[in-house]
Tab-separated table of C-alpha atoms in Angstrom:
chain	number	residue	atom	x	y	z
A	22	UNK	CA	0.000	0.000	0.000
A	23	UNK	CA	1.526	3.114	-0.873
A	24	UNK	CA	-1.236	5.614	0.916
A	25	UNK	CA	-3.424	5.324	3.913
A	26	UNK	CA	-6.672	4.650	3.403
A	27	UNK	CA	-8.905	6.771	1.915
A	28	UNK	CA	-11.480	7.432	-1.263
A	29	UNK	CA	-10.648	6.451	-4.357
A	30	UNK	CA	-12.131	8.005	-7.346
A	31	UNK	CA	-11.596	5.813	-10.235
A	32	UNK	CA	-12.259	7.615	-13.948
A	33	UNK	CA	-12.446	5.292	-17.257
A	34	UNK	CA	-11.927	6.541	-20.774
A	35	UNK	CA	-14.393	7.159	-23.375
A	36	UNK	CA	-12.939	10.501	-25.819
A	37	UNK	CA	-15.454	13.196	-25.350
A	38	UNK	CA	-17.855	10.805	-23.832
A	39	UNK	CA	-16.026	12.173	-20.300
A	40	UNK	CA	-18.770	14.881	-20.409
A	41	UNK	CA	-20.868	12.493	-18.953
A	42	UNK	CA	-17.583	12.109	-16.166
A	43	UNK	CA	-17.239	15.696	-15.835
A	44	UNK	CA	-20.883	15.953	-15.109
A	45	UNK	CA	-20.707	13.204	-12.445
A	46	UNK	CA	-17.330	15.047	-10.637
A	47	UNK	CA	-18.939	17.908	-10.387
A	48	UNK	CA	-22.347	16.687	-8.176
A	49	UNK	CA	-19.920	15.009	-6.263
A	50	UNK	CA	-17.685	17.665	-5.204
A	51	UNK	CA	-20.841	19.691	-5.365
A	52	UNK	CA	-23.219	18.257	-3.417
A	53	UNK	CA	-21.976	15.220	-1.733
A	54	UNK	CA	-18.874	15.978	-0.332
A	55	UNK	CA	-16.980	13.300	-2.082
A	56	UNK	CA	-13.041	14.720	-2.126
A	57	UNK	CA	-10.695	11.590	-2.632
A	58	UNK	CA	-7.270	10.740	-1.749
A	59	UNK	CA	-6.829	8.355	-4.599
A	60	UNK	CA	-7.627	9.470	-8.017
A	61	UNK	CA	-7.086	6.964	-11.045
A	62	UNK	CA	-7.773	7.597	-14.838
A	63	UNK	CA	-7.086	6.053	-17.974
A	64	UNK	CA	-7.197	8.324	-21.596
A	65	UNK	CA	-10.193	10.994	-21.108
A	66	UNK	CA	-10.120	9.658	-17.788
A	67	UNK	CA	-6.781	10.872	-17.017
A	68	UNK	CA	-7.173	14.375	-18.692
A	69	UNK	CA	-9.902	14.719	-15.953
A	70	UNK	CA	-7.740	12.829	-13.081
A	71	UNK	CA	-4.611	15.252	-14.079
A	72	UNK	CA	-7.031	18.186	-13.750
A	73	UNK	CA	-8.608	17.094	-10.477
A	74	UNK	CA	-5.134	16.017	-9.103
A	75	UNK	CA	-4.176	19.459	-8.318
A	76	UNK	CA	-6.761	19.794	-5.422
A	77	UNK	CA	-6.306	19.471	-1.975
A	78	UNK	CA	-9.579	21.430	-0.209
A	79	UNK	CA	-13.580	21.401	-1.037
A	80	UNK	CA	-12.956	24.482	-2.277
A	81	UNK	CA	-10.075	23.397	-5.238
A	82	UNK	CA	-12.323	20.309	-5.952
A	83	UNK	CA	-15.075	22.453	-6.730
A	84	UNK	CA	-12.741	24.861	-9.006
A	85	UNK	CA	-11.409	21.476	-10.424
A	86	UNK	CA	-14.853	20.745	-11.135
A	87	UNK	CA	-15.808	24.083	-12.968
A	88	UNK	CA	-12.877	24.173	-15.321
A	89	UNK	CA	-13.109	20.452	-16.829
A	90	UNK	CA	-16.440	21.628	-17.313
A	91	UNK	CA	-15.445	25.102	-19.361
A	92	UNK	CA	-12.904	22.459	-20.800
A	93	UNK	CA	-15.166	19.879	-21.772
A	94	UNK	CA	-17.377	22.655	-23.344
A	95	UNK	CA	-14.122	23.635	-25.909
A	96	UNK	CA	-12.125	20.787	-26.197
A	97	UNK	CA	-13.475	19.505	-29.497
A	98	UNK	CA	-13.340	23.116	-31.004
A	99	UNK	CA	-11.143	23.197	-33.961
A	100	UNK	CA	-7.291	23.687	-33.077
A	101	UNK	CA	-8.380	23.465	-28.964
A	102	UNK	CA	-6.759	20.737	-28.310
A	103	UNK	CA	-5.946	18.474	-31.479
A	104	UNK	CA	-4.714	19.161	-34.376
A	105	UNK	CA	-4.528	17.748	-37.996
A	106	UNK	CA	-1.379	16.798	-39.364
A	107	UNK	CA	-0.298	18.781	-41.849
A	108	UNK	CA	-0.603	16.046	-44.591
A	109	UNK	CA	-3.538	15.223	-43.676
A	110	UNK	CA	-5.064	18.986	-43.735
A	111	UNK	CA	-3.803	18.875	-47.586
A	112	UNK	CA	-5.954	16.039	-48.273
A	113	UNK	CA	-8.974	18.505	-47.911
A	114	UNK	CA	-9.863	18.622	-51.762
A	115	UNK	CA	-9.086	14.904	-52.437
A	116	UNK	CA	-10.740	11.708	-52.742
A	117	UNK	CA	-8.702	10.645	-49.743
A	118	UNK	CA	-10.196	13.241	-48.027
A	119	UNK	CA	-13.455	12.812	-48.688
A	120	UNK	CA	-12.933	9.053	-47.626
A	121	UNK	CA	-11.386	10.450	-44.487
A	122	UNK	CA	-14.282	12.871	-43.318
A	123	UNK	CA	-16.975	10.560	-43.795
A	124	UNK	CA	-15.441	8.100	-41.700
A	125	UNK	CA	-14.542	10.275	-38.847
A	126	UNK	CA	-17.992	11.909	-38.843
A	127	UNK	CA	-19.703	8.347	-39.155
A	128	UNK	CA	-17.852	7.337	-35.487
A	129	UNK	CA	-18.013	10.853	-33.983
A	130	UNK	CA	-21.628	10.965	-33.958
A	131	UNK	CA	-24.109	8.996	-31.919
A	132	UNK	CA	-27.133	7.727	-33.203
A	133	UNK	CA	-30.173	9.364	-31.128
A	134	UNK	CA	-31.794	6.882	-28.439
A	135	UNK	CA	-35.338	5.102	-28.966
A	136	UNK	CA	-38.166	5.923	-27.261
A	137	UNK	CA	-39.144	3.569	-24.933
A	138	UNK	CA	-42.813	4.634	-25.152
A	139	UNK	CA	-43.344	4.648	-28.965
A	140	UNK	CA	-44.045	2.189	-31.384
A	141	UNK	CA	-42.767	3.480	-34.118
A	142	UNK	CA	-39.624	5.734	-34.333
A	143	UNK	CA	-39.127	8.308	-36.873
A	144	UNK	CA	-35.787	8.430	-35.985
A	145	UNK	CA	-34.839	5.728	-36.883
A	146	UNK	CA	-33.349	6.229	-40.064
A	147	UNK	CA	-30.769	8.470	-38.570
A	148	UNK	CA	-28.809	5.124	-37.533
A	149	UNK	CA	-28.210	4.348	-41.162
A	150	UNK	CA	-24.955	6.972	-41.624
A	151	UNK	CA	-23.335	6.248	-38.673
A	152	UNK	CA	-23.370	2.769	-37.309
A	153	UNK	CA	-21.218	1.746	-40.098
A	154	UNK	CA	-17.617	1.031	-38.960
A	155	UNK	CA	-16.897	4.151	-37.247
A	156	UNK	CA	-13.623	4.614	-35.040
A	157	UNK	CA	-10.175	3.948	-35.974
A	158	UNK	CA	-9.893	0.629	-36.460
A	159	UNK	CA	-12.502	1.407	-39.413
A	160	UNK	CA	-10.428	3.849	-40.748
A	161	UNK	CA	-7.431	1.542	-40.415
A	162	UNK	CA	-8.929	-0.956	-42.901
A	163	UNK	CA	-10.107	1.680	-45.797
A	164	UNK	CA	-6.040	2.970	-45.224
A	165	UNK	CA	-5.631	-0.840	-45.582
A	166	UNK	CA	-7.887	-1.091	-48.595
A	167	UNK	CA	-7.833	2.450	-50.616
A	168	UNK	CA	-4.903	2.604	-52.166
A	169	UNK	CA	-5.577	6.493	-52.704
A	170	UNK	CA	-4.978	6.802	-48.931
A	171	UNK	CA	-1.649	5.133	-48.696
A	172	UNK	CA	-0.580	6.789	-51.606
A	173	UNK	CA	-1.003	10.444	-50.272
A	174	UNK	CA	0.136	9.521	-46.175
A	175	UNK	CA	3.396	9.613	-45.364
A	176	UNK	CA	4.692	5.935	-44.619
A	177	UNK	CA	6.698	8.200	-41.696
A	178	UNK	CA	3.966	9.939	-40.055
A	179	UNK	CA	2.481	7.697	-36.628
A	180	UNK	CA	-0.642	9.122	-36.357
A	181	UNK	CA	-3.469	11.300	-38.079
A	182	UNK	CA	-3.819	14.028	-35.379
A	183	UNK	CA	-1.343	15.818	-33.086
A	184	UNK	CA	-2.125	16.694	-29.495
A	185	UNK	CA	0.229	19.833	-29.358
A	186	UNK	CA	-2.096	22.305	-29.031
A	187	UNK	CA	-3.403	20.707	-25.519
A	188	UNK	CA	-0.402	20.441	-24.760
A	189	UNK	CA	1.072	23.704	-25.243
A	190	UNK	CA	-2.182	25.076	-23.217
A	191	UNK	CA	-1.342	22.404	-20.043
A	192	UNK	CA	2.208	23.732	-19.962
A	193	UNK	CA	1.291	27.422	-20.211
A	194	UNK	CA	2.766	28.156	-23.557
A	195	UNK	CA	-1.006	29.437	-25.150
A	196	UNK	CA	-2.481	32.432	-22.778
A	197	UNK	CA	-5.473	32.704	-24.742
A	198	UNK	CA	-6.292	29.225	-24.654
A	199	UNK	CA	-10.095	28.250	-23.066
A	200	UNK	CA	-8.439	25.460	-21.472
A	201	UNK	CA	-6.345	25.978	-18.123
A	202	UNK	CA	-2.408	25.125	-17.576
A	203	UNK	CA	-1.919	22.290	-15.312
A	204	UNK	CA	0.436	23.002	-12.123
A	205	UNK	CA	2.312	19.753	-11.991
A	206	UNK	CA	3.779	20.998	-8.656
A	207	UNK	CA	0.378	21.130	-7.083
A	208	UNK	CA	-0.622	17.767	-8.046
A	209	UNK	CA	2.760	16.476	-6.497
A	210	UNK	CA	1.795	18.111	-3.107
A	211	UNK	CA	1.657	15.321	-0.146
A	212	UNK	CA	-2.405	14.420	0.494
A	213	UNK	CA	-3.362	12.603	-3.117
A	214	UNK	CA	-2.195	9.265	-4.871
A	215	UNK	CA	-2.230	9.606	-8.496
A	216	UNK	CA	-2.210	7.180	-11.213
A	217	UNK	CA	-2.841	7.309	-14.794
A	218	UNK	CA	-2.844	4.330	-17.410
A	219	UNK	CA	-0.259	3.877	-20.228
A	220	UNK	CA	0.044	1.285	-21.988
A	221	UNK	CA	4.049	0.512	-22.756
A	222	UNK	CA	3.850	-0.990	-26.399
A	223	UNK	CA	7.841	-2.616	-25.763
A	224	UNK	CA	7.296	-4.528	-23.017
A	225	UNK	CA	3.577	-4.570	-23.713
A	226	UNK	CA	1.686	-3.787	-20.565
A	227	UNK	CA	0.191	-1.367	-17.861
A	228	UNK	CA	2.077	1.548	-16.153
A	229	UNK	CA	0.934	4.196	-14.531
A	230	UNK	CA	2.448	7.563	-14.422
A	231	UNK	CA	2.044	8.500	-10.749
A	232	UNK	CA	1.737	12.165	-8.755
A	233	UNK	CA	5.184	12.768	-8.986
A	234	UNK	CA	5.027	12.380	-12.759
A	235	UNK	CA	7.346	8.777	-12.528
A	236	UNK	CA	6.472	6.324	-14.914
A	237	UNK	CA	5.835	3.086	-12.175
A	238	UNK	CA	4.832	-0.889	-13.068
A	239	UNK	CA	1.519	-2.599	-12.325
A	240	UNK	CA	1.861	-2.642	-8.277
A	241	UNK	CA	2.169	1.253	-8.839
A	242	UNK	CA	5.325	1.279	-6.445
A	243	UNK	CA	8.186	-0.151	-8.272
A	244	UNK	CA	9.716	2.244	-11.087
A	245	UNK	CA	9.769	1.040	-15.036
A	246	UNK	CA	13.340	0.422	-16.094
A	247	UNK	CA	15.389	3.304	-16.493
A	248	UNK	CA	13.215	5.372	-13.702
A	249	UNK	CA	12.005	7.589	-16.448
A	250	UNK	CA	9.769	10.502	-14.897
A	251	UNK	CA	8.501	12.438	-17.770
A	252	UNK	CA	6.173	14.492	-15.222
A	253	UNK	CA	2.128	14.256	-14.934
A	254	UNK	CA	1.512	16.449	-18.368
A	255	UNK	CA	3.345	13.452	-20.325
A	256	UNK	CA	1.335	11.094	-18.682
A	257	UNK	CA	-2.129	12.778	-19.379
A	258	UNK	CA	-0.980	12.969	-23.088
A	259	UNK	CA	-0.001	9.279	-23.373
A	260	UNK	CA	-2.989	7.916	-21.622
A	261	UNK	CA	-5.017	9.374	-24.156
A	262	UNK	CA	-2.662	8.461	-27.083
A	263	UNK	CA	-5.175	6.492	-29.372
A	264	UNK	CA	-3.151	4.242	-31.405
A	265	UNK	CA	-3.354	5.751	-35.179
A	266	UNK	CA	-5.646	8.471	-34.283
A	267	UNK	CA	-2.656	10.051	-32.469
A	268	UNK	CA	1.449	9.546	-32.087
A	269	UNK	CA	2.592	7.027	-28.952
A	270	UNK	CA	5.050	8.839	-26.820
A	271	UNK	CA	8.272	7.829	-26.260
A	272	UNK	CA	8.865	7.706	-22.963
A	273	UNK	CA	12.650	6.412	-21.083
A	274	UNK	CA	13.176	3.327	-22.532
A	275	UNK	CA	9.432	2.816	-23.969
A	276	UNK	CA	7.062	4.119	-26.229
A	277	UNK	CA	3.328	4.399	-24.619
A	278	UNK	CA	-0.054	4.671	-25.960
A	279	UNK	CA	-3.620	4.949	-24.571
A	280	UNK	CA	-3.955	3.208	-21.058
A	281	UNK	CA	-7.597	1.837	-22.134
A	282	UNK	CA	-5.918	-0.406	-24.512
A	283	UNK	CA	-5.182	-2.842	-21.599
A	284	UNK	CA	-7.369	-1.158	-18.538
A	285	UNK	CA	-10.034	1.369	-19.447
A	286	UNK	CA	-11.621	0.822	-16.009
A	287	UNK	CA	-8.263	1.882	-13.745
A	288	UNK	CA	-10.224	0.109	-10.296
A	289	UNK	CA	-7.115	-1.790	-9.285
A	290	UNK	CA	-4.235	1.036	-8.705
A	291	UNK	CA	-6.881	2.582	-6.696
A	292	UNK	CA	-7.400	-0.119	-4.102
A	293	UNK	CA	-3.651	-1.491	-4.564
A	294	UNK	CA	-2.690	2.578	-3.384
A	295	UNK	CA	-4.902	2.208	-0.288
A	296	UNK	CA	-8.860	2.935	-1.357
A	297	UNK	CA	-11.215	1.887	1.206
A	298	UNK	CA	-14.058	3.374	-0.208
A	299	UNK	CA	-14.445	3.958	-4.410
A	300	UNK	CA	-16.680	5.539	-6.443
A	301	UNK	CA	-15.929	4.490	-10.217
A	302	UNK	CA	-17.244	6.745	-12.965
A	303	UNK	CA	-17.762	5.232	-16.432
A	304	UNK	CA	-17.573	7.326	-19.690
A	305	UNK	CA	-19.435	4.673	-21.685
A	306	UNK	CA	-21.635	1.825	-20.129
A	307	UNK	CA	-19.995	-1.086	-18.786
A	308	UNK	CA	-22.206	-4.049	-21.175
A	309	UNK	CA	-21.440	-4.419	-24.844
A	310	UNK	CA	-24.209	-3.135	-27.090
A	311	UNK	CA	-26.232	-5.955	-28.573
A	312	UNK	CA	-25.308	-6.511	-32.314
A	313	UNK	CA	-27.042	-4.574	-34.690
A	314	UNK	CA	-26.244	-7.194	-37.870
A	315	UNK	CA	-25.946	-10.624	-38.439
A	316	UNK	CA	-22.378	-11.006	-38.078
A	317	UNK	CA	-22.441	-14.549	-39.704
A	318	UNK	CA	-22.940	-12.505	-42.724
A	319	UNK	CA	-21.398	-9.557	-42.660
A	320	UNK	CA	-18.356	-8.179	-43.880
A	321	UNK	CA	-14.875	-8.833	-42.347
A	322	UNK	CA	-14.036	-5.105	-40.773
A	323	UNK	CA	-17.254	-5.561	-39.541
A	324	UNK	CA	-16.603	-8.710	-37.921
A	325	UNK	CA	-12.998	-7.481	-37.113
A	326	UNK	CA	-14.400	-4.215	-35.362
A	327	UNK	CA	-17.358	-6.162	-33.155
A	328	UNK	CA	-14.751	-8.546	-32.227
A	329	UNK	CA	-11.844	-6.028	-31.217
A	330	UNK	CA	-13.946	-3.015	-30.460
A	331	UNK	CA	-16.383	-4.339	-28.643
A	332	UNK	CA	-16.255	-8.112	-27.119
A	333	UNK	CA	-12.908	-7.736	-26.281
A	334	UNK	CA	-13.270	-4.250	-25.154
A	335	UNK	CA	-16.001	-4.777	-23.130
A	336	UNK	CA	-15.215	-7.773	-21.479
A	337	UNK	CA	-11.709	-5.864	-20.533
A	338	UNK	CA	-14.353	-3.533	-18.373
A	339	UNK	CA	-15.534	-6.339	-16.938
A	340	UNK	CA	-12.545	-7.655	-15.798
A	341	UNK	CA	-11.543	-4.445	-14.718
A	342	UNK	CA	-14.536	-4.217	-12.402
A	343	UNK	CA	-14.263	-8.147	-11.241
A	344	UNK	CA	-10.548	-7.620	-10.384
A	345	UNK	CA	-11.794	-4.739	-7.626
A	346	UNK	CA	-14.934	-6.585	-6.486
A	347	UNK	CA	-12.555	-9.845	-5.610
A	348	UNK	CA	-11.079	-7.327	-2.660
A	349	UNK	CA	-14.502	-6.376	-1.626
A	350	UNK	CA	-13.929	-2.977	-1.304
A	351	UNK	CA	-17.174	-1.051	-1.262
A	352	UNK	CA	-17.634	0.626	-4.742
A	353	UNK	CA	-20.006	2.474	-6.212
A	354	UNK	CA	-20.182	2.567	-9.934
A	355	UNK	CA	-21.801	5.595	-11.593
A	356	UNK	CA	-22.456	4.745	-15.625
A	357	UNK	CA	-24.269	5.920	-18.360
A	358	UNK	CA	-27.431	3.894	-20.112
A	359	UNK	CA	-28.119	6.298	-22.853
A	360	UNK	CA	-25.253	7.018	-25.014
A	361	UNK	CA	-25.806	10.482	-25.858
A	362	UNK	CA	-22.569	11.552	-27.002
A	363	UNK	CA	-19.880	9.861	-30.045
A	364	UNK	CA	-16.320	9.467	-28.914
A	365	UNK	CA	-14.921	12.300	-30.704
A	366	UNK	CA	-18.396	13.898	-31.337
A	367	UNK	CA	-17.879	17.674	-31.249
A	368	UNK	CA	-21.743	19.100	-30.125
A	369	UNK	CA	-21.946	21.285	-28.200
A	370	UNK	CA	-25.543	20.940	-27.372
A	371	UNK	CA	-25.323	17.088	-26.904
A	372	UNK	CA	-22.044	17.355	-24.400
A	373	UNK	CA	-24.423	19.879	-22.472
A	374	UNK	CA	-27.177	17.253	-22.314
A	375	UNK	CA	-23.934	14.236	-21.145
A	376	UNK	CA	-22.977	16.519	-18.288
A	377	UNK	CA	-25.923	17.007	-17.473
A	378	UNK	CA	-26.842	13.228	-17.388
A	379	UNK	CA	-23.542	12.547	-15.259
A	380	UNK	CA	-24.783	15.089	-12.962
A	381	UNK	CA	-27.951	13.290	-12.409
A	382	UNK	CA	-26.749	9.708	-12.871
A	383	UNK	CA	-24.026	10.847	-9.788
A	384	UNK	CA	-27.515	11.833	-7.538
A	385	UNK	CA	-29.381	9.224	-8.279
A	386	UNK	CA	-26.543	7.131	-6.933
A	387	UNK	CA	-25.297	8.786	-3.882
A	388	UNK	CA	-28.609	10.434	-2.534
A	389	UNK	CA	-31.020	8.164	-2.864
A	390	UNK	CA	-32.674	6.464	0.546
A	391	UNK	CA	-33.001	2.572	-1.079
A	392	UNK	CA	-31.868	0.699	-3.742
A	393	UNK	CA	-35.012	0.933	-5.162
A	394	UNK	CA	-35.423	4.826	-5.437
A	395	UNK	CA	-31.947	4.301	-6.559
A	396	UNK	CA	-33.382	2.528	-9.462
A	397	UNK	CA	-35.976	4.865	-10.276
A	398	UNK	CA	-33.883	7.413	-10.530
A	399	UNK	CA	-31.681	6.214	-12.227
A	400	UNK	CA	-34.277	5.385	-14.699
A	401	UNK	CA	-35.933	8.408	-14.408
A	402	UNK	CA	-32.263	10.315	-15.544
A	403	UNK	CA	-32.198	8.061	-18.817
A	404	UNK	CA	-35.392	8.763	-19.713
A	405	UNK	CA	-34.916	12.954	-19.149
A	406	UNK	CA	-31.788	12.485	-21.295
A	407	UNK	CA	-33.639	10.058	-23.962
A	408	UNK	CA	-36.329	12.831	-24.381
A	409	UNK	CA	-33.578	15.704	-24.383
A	410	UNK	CA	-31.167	14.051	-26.987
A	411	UNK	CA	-33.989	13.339	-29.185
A	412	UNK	CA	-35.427	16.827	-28.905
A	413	UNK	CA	-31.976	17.862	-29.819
A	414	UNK	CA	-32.273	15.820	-33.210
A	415	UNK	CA	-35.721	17.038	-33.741
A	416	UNK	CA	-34.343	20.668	-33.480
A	417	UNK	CA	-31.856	19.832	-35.927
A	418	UNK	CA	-34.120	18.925	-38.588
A	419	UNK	CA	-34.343	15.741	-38.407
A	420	UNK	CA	-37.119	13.616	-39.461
A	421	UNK	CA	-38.707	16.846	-40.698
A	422	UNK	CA	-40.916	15.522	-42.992
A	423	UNK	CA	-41.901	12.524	-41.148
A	424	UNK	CA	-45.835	11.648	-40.837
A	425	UNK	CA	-45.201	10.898	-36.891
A	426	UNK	CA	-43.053	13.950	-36.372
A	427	UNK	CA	-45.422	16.101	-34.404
A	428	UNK	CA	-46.048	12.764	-31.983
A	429	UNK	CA	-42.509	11.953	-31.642
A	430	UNK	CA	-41.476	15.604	-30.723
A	431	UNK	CA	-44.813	15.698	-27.903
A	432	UNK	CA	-43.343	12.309	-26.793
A	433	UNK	CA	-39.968	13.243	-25.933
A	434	UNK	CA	-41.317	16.507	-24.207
A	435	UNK	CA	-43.208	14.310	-21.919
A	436	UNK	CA	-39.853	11.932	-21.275
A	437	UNK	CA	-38.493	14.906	-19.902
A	438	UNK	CA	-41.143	16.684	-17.566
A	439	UNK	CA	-42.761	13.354	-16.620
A	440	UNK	CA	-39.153	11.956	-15.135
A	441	UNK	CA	-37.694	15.529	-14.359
A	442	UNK	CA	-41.426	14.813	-11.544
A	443	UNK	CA	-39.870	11.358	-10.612
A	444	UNK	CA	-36.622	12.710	-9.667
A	445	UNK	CA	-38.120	15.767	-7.365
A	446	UNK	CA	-40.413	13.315	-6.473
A	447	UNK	CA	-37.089	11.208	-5.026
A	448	UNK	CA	-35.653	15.006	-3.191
A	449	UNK	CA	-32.777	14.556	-5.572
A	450	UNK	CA	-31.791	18.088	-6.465
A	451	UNK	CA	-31.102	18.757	-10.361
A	452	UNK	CA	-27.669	19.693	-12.516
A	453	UNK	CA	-27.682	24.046	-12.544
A	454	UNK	CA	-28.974	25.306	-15.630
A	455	UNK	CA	-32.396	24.884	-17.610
A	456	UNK	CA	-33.673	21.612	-16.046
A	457	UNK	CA	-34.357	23.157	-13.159
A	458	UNK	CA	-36.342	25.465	-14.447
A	459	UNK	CA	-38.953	22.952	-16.534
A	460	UNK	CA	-39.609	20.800	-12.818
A	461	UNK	CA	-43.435	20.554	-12.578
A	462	UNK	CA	-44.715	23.164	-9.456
């Protein structure tokens, strides 16, 4: 054990799905009084962790709190915090570029949720553009099978995007920059274990860079050869280096990519550092989404991307979360239902409406009397968030000319006051902002 014992707060990865986390951190600094002494995080996980890692009192929680959400709010503005390389920002005009957008905008954005009370959804054509093979290893196999593509990449370049402009705001080096610098000499301050996932690609497995920025091996004590300690900004960058989407970082005597590759759910450094008491917030829910073809079938990146992107993906989080309940450490694991939000989806009004649903999601587990009124709210904050996410599409124009439109938009308006009842029904108190406004007197 390398701190006493204490609360863990254990963040997962998800890209820009971490509005939902973001949400959930800030009811819990917020209302419930939650401040840990153990904070873990793997790839959007650990952008948050880093952030959070620099408070000590209620008071720098709650700051922490406000700023990832002004950060979440800009992060997926153009040049914020990624940015294209510059062979790949030439490919604008081309047929590689073309191939390129569509497949980036067919993963970034989510297809909206059902509604549970209708029949019929007029939605539901909206699915067709972007459930087709939509993160990178999709966009691995058209580099694999256009030869357009591989004729106009580099064979040198690592990785489509660059995360120097986050990185030149963490370290202080952009002043007008919407997101803050991190103070790595806060976050090493005595009073908080720190450990965020990367995954070495050498000796292929987990580190963790820890609160004194030191690159350490599985039991989070020992350090990786060569005692590299590249400092906590390094680590918040490689946890969230997604192989091909962005460059691995070399590291001592390693190169390191994206800690979810091998543990997306970081519950073990948190009890193996001394947690008596976790709360785990999940970006993305913890099951595997049911298939949505008949992979027997379909074609092979299909097959290739269930099988790698999801079985073995998900059943990773499921070890992740067996490995802590084995110890039988209390934890509490706060996870979105609805998925409201893509990975690298860039709304602005549908991270609004994931924050919000952490926000509520965090409530309806921590404040709730019984299981049961744990359940129905829980239930109650998927269906607000179903009926806000689909209003959201609606206001978009979509399904515009549908015969069932006016239906499906009065339908979605009653998900949201009937459940927004439930939950003041339950005394749970809603996220600041418009919902609190639309709770029936």
């Amino acid at each position: 054990m390398t701190s006493p014992a204490g609360r863990g707060l254990v963040l997962s990865g998800g890209g820009l799905r971490g509005t939902f986390t973001a949400g959930a951190l800030a009811y819990l600094f917020d209302q419930d009084g939650f401040y840990p002494e153990i904070v873990t995080g793997t790839s959007i996980g650990s952008w948050c962790g880093g952030t959070i890692a620099q408070a000590r009192t209620p008071d720098e929680f709650q700051q922490a709190a406000r700023g990832l959400r002004m950060a979440m709010s800009t992060i997926a503005q153009p040049g914020v915090a990624v940015s294209p390389r510059p062979w790949v920002t030439q490919l604008t005009t081309t047929h590689a570029g073309s191939d390129m957008k569509r497949i980036f905008m067919s993963g970034m954005v989510t297809p909206p949720p059902p509604d549970p009370t209708m029949d019929t959804d007029v939605l539901a054509d909206q699915t067709s553009d972007h459930t087709s093979a939509g993160d990178v290893l999709a966009l691995l196999g058209h580099l694999v099978t256009h030869p357009h593509l591989r004729k106009e990449s580099p064979q040198h370049d690592s990785s489509l995007m660059l995360l120097d402009p986050i990185e030149a705001a963490w370290r202080g080096r952009t002043p007008n920059s919407p997101l803050a610098p991190i103070d790595q000499e806060a976050v090493r301050r005595p009073g908080l274990e720190l450990r965020l996932t990367v995954t070495a690609l050498g000796d292929s497995c987990i580190r963790y860079v820890d609160q004194h920025g030191a690159v350490v091996e599985a039991d989070g004590v020992t350090p990786a050869p060569g005692a590299p300690s590249p400092g906590v900004i390094e680590g918040m960058l490689a946890s969230a280096s997604v192989p091909a989407l962005f460059a691995p970082r070399a590291i001592g005597d390693d190169v390191y990519v994206d800690g979810g590759i091998v543990q997306n759910i970081p519950l073990t450094p948190a009890i193996d550092a001394g947690a008596q008491e976790v709360i785990a917030v999940l970006a993305e829910e913890r099951l595997c989404p049911p298939p949505d073809r008949d992979y027997a079938t379909t074609d092979l990146l299909s097959v290739a991307y269930r099988a790698q992107s999801y079985v073995a993906f998900f059943d990773q989080q499921r070890r992740d979360l067996a490995a802590g309940a084995a110890t039988g450490i209390p934890t509490t694991v706060i996870e979105p239902i609805v998925d409201v939000v893509g990975a690298f989806d860039p709304d602005e009004r549908r991270m609004t409406i994931n924050w919000e649903y952490g926000w509520m999601r965090a409530a309806a587990a921590r404040a709730t009397a019984t299981p049961d009124d744990r359940v129905a709210a829980e239930q109650a904050a998927d269906r607000v968030t179903i009926g806000r996410a689909r209003l959201a599409w609606f206001d978009g124009g979509a399904a515009a000319s549908s015969e069932g439109l006016s239906e499906s938009v009065e339908s979605a308006r009653r998900l949201v006051t009937d459940n927004l009842a439930v939950l003041h029904s339950l005394g749970l108190p809603l996220p600041p902002g418009e919902l609190r406004d639309q709770v029936p007197v």
